[in-house]
Structures are given as structure tokens and as C-alpha cells.
Coordinates of C-alpha atoms and ligand atoms in Angstrom, one line a residue:
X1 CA -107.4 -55.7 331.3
X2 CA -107.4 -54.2 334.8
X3 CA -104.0 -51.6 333.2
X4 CA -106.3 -51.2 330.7
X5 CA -104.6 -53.0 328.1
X6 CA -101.3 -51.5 328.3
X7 CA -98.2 -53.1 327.2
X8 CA -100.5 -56.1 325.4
X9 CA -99.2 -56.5 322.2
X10 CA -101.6 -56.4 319.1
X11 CA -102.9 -60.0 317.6
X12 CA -101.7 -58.8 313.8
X13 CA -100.5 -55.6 312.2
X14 CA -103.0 -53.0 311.1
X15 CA -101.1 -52.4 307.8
X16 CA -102.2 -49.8 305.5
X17 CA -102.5 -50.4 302.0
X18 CA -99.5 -50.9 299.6
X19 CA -99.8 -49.8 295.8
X20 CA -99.7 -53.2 294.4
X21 CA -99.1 -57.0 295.8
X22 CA -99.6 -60.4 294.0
X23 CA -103.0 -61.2 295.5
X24 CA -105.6 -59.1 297.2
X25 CA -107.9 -61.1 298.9
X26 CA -111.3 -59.1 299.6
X27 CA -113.4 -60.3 303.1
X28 CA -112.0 -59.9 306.2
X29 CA -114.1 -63.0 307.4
X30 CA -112.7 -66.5 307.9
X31 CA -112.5 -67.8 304.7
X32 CA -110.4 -64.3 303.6
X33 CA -107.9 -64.9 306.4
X34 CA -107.7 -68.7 306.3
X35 CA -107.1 -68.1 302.6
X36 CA -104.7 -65.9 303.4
X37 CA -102.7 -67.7 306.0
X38 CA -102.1 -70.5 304.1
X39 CA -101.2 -68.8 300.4
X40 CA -98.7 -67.3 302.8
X41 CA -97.6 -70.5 304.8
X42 CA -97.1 -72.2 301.2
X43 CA -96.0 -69.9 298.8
X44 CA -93.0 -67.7 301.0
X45 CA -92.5 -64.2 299.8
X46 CA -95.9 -63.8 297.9
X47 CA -97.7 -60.1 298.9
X48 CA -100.9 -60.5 300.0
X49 CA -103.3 -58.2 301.3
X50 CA -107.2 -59.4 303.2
X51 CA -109.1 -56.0 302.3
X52 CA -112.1 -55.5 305.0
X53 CA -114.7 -52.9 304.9
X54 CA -115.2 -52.7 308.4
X55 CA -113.0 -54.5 311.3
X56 CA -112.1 -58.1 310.6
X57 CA -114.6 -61.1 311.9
X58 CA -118.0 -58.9 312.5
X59 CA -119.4 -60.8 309.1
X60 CA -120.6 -64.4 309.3
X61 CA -117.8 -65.7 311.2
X62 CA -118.4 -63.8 314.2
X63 CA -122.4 -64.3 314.3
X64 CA -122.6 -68.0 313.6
X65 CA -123.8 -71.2 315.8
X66 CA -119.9 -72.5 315.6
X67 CA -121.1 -75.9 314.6
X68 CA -118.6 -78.1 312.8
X69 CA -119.6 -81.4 310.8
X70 CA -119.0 -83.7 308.3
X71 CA -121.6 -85.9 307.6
X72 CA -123.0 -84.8 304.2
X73 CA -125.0 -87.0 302.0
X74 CA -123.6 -86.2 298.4
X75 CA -120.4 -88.2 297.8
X76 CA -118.4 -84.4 296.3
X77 CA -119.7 -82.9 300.2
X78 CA -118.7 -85.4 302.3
X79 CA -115.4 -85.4 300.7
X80 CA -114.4 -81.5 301.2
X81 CA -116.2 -81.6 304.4
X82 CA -114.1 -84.4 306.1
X83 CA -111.2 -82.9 304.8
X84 CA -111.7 -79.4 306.4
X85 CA -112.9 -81.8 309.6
X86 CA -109.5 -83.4 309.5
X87 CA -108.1 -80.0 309.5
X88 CA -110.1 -78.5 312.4
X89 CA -108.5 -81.3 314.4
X90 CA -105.3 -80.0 314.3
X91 CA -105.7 -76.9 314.3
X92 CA -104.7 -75.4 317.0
X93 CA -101.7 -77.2 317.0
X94 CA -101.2 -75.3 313.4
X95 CA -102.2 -72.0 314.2
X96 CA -100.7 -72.6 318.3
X97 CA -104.2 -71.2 319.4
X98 CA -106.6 -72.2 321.4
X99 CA -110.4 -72.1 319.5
X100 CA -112.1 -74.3 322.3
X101 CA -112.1 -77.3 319.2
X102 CA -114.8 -79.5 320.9
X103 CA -115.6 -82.6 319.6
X104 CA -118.7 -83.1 321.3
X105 CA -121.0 -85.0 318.6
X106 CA -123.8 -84.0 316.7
X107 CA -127.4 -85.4 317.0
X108 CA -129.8 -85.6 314.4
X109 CA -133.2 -86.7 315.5
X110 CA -136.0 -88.4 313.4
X111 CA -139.6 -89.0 313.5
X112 CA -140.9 -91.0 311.4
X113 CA -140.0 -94.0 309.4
X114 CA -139.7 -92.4 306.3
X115 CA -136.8 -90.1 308.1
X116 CA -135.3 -93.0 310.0
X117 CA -134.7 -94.8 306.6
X118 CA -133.3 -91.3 305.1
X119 CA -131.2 -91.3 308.4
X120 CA -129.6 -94.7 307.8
X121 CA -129.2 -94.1 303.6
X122 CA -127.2 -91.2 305.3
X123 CA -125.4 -93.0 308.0
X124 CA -124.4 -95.8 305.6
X125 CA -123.3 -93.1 303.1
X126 CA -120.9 -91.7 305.7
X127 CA -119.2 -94.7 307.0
X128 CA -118.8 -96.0 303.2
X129 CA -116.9 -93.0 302.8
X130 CA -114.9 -93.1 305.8
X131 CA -116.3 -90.7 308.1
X132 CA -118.6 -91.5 311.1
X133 CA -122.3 -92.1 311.9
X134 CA -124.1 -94.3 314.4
X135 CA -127.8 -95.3 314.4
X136 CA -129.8 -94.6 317.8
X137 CA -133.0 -95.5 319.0
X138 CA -135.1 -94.1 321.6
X139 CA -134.6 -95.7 323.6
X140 CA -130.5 -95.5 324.0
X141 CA -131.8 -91.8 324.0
X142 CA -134.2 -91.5 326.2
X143 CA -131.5 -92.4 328.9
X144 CA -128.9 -89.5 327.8
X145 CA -131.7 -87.2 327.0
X146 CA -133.9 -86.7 329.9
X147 CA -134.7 -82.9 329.0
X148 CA -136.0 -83.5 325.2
X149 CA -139.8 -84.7 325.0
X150 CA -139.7 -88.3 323.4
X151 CA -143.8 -88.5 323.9
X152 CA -144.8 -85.4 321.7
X153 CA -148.3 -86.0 320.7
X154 CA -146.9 -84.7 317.4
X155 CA -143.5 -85.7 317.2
X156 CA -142.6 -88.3 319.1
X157 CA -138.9 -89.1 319.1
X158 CA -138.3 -92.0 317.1
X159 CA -134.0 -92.3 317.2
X160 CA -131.1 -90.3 315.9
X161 CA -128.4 -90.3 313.9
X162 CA -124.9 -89.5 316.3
X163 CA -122.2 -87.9 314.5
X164 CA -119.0 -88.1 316.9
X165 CA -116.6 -86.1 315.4
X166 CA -118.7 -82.9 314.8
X167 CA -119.1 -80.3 317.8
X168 CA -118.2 -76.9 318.0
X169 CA -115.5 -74.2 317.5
X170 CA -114.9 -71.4 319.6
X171 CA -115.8 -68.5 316.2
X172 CA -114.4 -65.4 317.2
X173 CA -110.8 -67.6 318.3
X174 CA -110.7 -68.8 314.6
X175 CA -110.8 -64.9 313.2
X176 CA -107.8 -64.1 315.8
X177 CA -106.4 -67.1 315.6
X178 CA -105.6 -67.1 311.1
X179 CA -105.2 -63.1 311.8
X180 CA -102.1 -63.5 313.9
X181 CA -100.9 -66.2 311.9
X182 CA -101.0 -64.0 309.0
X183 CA -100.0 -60.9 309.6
X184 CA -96.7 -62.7 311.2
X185 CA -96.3 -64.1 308.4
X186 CA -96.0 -60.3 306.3
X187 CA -99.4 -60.3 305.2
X188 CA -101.6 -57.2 305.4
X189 CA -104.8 -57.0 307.0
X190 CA -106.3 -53.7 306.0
X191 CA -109.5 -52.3 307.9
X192 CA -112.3 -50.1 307.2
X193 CA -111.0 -50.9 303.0
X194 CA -114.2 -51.2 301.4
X195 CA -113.8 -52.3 297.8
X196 CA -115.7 -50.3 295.3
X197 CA -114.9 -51.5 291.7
X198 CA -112.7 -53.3 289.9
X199 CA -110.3 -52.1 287.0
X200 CA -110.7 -54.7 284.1
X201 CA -108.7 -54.0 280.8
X202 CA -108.8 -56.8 278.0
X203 CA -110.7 -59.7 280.3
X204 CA -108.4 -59.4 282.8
X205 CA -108.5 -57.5 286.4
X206 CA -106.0 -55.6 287.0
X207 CA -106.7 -53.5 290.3
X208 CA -109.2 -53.1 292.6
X209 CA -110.9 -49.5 293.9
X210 CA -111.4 -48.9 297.4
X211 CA -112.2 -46.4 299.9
X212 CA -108.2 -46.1 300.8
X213 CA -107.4 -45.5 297.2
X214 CA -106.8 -47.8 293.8
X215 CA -104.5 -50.9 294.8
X216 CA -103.4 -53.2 291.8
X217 CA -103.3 -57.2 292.3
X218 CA -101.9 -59.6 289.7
X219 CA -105.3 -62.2 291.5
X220 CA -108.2 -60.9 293.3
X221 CA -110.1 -63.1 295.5
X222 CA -113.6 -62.9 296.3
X223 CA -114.6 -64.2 300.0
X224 CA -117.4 -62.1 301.2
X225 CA -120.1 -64.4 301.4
X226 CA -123.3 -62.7 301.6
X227 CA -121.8 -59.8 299.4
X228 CA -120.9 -61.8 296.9
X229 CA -123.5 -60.8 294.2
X230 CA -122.5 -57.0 295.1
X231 CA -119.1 -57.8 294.5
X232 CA -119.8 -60.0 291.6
X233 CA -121.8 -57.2 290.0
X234 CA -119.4 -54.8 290.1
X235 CA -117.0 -57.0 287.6
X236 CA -120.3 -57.3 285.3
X237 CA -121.1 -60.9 286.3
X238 CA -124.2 -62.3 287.6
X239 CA -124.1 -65.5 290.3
X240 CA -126.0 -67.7 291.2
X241 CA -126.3 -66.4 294.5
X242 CA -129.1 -65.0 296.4
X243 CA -128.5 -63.2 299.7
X244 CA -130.7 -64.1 303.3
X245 CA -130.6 -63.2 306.6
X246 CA -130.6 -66.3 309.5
X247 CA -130.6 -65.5 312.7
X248 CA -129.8 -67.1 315.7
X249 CA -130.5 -66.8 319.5
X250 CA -128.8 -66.5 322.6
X251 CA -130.1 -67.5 325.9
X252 CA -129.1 -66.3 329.7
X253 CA -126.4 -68.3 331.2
X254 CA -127.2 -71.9 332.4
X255 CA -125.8 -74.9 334.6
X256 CA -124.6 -77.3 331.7
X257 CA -127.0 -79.2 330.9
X258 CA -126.3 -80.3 327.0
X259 CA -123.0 -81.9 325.8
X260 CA -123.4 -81.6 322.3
X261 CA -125.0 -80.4 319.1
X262 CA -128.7 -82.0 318.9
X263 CA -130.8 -81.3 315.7
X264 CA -134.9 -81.8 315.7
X265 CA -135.9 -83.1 313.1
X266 CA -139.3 -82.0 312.5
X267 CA -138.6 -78.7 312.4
X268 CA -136.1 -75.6 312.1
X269 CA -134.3 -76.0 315.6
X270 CA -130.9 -76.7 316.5
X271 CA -129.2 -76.3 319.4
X272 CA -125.9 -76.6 321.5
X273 CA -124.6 -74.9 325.2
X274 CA -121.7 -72.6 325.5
X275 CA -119.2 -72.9 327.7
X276 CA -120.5 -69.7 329.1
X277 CA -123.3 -71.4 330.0
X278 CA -125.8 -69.8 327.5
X279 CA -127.9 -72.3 325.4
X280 CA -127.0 -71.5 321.3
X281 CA -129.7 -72.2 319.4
X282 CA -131.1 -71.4 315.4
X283 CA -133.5 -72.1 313.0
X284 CA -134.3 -71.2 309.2
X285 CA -133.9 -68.4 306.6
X286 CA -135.9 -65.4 307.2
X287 CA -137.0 -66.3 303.9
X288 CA -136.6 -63.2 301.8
X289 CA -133.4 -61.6 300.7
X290 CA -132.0 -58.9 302.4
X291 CA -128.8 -57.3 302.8
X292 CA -129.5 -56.5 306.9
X293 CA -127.5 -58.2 309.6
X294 CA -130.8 -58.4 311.8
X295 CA -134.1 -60.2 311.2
X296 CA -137.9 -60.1 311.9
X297 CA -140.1 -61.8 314.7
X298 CA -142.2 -64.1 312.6
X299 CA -139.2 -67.1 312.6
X300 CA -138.1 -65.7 316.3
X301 CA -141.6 -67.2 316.8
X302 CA -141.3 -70.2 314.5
X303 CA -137.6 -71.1 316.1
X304 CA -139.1 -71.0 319.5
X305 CA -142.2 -73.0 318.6
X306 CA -139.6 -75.3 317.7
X307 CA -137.7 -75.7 320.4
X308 CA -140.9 -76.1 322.7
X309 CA -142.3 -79.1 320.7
X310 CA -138.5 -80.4 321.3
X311 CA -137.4 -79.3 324.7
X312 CA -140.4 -77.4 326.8
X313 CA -137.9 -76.8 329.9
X314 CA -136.9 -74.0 327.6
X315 CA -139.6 -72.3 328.0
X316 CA -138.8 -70.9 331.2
X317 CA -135.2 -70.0 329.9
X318 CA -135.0 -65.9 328.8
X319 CA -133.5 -65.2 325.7
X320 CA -130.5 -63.1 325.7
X321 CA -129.7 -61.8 322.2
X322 CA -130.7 -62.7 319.1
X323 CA -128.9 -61.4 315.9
X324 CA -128.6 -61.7 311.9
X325 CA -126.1 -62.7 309.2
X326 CA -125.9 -62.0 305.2
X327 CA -126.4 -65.8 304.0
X328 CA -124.5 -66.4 300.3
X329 CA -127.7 -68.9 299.1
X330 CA -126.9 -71.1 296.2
X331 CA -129.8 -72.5 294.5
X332 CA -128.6 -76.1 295.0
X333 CA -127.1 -75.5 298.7
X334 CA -123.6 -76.4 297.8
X335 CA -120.7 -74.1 297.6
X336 CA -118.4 -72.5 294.5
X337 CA -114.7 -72.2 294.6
X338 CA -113.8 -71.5 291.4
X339 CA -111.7 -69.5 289.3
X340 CA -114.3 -66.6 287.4
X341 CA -114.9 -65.4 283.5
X342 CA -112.8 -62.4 284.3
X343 CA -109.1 -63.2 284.0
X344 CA -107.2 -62.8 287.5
X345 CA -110.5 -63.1 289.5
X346 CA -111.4 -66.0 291.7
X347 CA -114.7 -67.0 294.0
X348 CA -114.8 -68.4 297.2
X349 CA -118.9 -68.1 298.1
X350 CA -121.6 -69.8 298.0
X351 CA -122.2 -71.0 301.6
X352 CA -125.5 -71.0 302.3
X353 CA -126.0 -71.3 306.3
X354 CA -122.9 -73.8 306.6
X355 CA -119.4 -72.2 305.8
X356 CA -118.3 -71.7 309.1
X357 CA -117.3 -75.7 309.2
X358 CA -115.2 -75.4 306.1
X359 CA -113.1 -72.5 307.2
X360 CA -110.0 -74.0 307.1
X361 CA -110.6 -76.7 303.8
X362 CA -111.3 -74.2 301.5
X363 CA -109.1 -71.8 303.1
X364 CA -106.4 -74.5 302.1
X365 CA -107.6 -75.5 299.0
X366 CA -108.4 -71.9 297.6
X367 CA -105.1 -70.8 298.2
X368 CA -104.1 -73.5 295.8
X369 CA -106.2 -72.6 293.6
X370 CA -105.2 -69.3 292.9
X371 CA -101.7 -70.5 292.9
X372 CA -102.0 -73.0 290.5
X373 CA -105.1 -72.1 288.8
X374 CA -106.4 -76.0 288.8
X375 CA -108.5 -77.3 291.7
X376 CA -107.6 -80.1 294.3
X377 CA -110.2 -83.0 293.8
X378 CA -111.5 -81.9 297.1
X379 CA -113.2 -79.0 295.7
X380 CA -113.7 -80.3 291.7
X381 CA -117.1 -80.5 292.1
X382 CA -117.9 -77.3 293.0
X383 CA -117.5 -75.1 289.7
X384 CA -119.1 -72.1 289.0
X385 CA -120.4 -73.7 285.3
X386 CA -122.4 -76.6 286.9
X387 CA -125.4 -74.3 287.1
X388 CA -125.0 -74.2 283.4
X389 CA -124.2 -77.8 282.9
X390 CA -126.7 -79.0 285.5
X391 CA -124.7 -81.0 287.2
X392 CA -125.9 -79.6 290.6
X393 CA -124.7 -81.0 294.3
X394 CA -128.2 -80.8 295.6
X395 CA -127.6 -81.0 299.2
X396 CA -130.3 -78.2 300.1
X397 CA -132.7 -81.5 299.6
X398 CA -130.8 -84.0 301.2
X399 CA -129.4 -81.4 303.7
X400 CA -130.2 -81.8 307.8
X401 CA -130.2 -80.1 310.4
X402 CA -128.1 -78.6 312.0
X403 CA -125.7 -76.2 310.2
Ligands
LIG501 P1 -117.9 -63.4 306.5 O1 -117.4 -63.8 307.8 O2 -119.2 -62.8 306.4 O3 -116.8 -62.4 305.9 C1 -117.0 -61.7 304.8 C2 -116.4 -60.3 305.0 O4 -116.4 -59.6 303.8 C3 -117.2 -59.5 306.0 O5 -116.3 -59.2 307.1 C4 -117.6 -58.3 305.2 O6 -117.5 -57.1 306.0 C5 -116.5 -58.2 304.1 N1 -116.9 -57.5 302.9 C6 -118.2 -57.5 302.3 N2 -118.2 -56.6 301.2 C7 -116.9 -56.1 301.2 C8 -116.3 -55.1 300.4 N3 -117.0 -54.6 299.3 N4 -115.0 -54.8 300.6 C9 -114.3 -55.3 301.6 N5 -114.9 -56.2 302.5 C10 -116.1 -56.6 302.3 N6 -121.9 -72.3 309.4 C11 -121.5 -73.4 310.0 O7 -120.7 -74.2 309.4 N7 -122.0 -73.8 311.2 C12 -122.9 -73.1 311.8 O8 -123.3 -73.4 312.9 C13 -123.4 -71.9 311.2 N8 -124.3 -71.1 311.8 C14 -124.7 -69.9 311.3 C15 -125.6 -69.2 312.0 C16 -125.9 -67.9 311.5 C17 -126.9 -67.0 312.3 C18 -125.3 -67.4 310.4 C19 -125.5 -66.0 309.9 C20 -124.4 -68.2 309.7 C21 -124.1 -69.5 310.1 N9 -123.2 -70.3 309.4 C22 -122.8 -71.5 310.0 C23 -122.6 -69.9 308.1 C24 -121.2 -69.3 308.3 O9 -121.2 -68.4 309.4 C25 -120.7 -68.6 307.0 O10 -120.9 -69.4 305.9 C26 -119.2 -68.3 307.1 O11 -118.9 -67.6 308.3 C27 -118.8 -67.4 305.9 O12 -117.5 -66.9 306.2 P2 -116.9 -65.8 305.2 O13 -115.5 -65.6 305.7 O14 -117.1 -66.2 303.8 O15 -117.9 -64.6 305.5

């Protein structure tokens, strides 16, 4: 940095666009380039191209709270999210880069009895399934967590559910990281190529329109999450999907002082530390939709009224940043990878506030997807036509916190 940056050599190619390749992927975010490093890494010679409208990773994957998990309730969840768990383990030893993977547990507190016996439905749930839970009380807390505030008048702390495996991921490293792998593998990552329509003859889609000119695909994929009713629209369907902004917070550096991912449970707070030192933290949905990156100060207020009746040494912390991301809101909180009524066309959206964790599953079982055209049973469940056929994956219900 000090020779500013000469003789570095670039993380991937910045291709410009060919006139036609076997599948355009559209999103430049994590699920675009995780999609697109492994169609590439399994199906040699196929041209692929990840189309962005601005520069890669400034969506989503770039403003998230980097928390990974898998301890869903619903039996088609915790299945998909284990699996993309499993595959955050390794990696960094599959993409040789270094994301900071931190295993450094999740915490999910409760309240009250009726939460402690929701906590334990969902801890059993887990561990029946094969993934990992453990039941705390307050008292094997109060001794790890001398900064939270077990004797709220309000809240009092009653016990937690500790989820081992589930920590955090370095967000930005993860763009970079699928990016390099990528591009060395011949696949173009073209910037500032905003789609704006698609070219459907018969049923099928046969090209896409962008701001750099028409380029035809044999598939087109769909992974812009909180676009994905723009995008959607412009083919002549109508999803499911509502768009939100969430925000999240930044605070001035600290000496560490939290290890892991701790979730209150009696209201919309969640927080972790950086490595940087600055304490992570989020809430809930601005709660209207909205297409703007930022948010309002009405739940910058109810986040930090939060995280007072939780931790009230924050209080004297000052808050760095605070930002805004395009949330792809399903109206039963579970995702849809699925192939869509136009011919050619295929969906990865649907994430509501949790899709950074499942980066590299669906990355994985997307590409397969549009290979093969049939799902993996990892993703079965989460077709486009249960919202016709009511067979929703309800998790927004059973759903904690945090992300
Ligand atoms: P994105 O990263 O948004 O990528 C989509 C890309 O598509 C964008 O780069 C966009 O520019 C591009 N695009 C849009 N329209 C077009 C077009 N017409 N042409 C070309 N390109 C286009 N998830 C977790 O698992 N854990 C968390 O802790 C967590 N915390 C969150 C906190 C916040 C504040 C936010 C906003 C989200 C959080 N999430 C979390 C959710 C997670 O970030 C997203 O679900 C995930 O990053 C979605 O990835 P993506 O690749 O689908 O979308």
C-alpha cells in the first residue's frame, strides 16, 4: 500500500462482456459468485458470466452482521443450513483464503418459561437432527457474562440456548475470496452491467439487456436479493417477495470484551465484537418497504433501547456507523431456489435478513440446479409453488434471534 499498489496483482479479471455464454448469472453479491464458482469448479468449460450493476460485494454481502448458524427449527431449514455450515468449515481450505471463519458460538437468551420451553423444543430439534445445541441456565451464565444485566426489572435473564458451531465470517473476504476463485477459473465478472430486460421468445429466455449491450445466455440466474421483484418484473412475473431495509450499527473500537454471537431475547438486539475491536450489533426491519440502502432513526432508537435493557455498559460506547441493506422478504421467512415459469430462468432469493450464512450451500446446490434442472434434497423444500400449494416453511414464526 505504501507503492501505492503497484505491481499487486488484481483478485479476478474485470472481463467485459462476451456476445453469448451458457449461463449469465445476474448479482454480483455472494450468492452470484458462489454460484458461479462452483458451476465452474463442476462443470469444466461451461461460459459463465456474474453480471453486476455496480462493483461486486457493495449489496447485502458487504453490509451484513457476518453471522453464520445452523440451528433452525423447521426440519427442511435445519437441513440446508447444516449443510452450508459444513461447508463454511472448509472453506478456506476450498477457496485457499483466509475469511477469519470463527466458530465462536451463538447465544440465544430467554426470559420467560414459555421461551425457555420454545428454547429446548428447539434445542432438542437440533440435536435430533444432528447439529448442536446446549441448554444454559443463569446461572452457568452469569459467570461468562458479567457485562449483560441478568436482574432487569423487566427481563430478567432466565438461560440460553448455546449454539457452538455458529460464529462469524469475515463478509467482504467471502466476495474476494469466490471472486478470485472464479475468475481463475475463466469466468467473467462484469461491473457497472446493469440488467435491464429480458428477451423472451415462445416461454423461453433467450438473452438478457443491459447497460453494456444485449448478451444472450442459454440459463439466466437470478441472485439479487433485494432486487428480486424488479428483476422478476421485468420477465412479467410477480414473487412473493417484498423488499425492506435492516440496518445495522457499528461501534468505536473496543478492548475485546465478547467472544461470541449473543442474541436477547426479548427484543430486536443481537450482537457480536470484531476483531477490529468495534462491537457489531442489529435489530429488526425498518418495517416498510423500500428500495434505499439507508434507514430511519425510529429503530436506531428501538435497537438501542434494546441493547440497554440487555447490556447498559453500552451506553457509554459511541456509535460508529450505522448503514442499510435491500432485504428479499418472503412472507413465510424461508428462502426459494427454484427453477421459474419462464423457460431458461432460474431464482436464487428470498432471504429475508439471513442469506449471508448460506452463501456457500446454495451457492453449491444452485449451480446444480441449473445444471441438472432437478433440485438436491437440501433445497426440495424451498419451491417457488409452495406459496400456491401452502405448504409454507414458516420459520419467520419459529425464527430467533440473531440473523
Ligand atoms: P447481494 O449481496 O445484495 O447481491 C446482489 C447483487 O445484485 C448486488 O450487488 C446488486 O448490486 C446486484 N443487482 C441488483 N439488481 C441488479 C441488476 N438489475 N443488474 C445487475 N446486478 C444487479 N445474513 C446472515 O446470514 N447473517 C447475518 O448476520 C446477516 N445480517 C444482515 C444484516 C444486515 C444489515 C443486512 C442488510 C443483511 C443481513 N443478512 C445476514 C442477510 C444477508 O446479508 C443477505 O441475505 C445476503 O448477503 C444476500 O446475498 P446476495 O448475494 O443474494 O445479495
Amino acid at each position: 500500500a505504501l507503492r501505492g499498489n503497484r505491481g499487486w496483482t488484481p483478485h479476478w479479471r474485470k472481463a467485459d462482456p462476451a456476445a453469448h455464454y451458457d449461463v449469465v448469472i445476474i448479482g454480483g453479491g455472494g450468492h452470484g459468485l458462489s454460484t458461479a464458482w462452483h458451476l465452474a469448479s463442476q462443470n469444466r468449460g461451461l461460459r459463465i458470466a456474474v453480471l453486476e450493476k455496480g462493483p461486486i460485494g457493495l449489496g447485502n454481502t458487504g453490509r451484513n452482521t457476518t453471522v453464520i448458524r445452523a440451528n433452525y427449527l423447521l426440519p427442511s431449514n435445519q437441513r440446508f443450513y447444516e449443510y452450508s455450515l459444513r461447508k463454511w468449515e472448509s472453506f478456506e481450505q476450498d477457496l485457499n483464503y483466509n475469511a477469519m471463519v470463527s466458530q465462536r458460538g451463538v447465544l440465544n437468551l430467554w426470559h420467560s418459561d414459555g421461551q425457555r420451553d420454545a428454547h429446548i423444543r428447539r434445542g432438542n430439534t437440533i440435536r435430533l437432527s444432528g447439529g448442536d445445541a446446549e441448554l444454559l441456565d443463569a446461572a452457568a451464565l452469569r459467570d461468562r457474562y458479567k457485562f449483560l444485566d441478568f436482574d432487569n426489572a423487566r427481563f430478567p435473564i432466565k438461560g440460553g440456548l448455546w449454539h457452538g458451531r455458529g460464529g462469524t465470517v469475515r463478509h467482504d473476504a467471502v466476495v474476494w475470496a469466490y471472486a478470485r476463485a472464479a475468475s481463475e477459473l475463466g469466468v467473467d465478472i462484469v461491473e457497472n452491467c446493469e440488467v435491464t430486460g429480458f428477451e423472451i421468445e415462445a416461454g423461453r429466455c433467450r438473452a438478457v439487456q443491459t447497460t453494456r449491450g444485449r448478451i444472450a445466455a442459454d440459463k439466466t440466474a437470478i441472485c439479487v436479493a433485494g432486487s428480486s421483484g424488479r428483476l422478476a418484473a421485468m420477465a412479467g412475473l410477480r414473487l412473493p417477495i417484498e423488499s425492506h431495509v435492516l440496518q445495522a450499527f457499528v461501534s468505536e473500537g473496543l478492548k475485546p470484551f465478547i467472544d461470541d454471537v449473543i442474541g436477547f431475547g426479548a427484543g430486536h438486539f443481537y450482537i457480536s465484537q470484531s476483531d477490529k475491536g468495534g462491537l457489531v450489533f442489529g435489530g429488526d426491519l425498518d418495517g416498510y418497504n423500500s428500495y434505499a440502502q439507508r434507514g430511519n432513526l425510529p429503530m436506531v432508537r428501538h435497537v438501542c433501547a434494546g441493547a440497554m435493557a440487555l447490556m447498559p455498559a453500552i451506553g457509554r460506547a459511541r456509535l460508529l456507523r450505522s448503514w442499510g441493506g435491500i432485504m428479499d422478504m418472503t412472507m413465510d421467512g424461508s428462502p426459494i431456489i427454484d427453477r421459474l415459469p419462464v423457460e431458461g430462468m432460474f431464482l436464487n432469493g428470498g432471504w429475508c435478513y439471513g442469506g449471508f450464512k448460506s452463501i456457500p450451500g446454495a451457492g453449491d446446490c444452485f449451480a446444480r440446479l441449473i445444471v441438472s434442472g432437478e433440485p438436491r434434497p437440501e433445497i426440495a423444500a424451498f419451491r417457488l409453488d409452495r406459496f400456491h400449494r401452502g405448504h409454507l416453511i414458516d420459520e419467520a414464526g419459529a425464527g430467533p434471534w440473531p440473523n
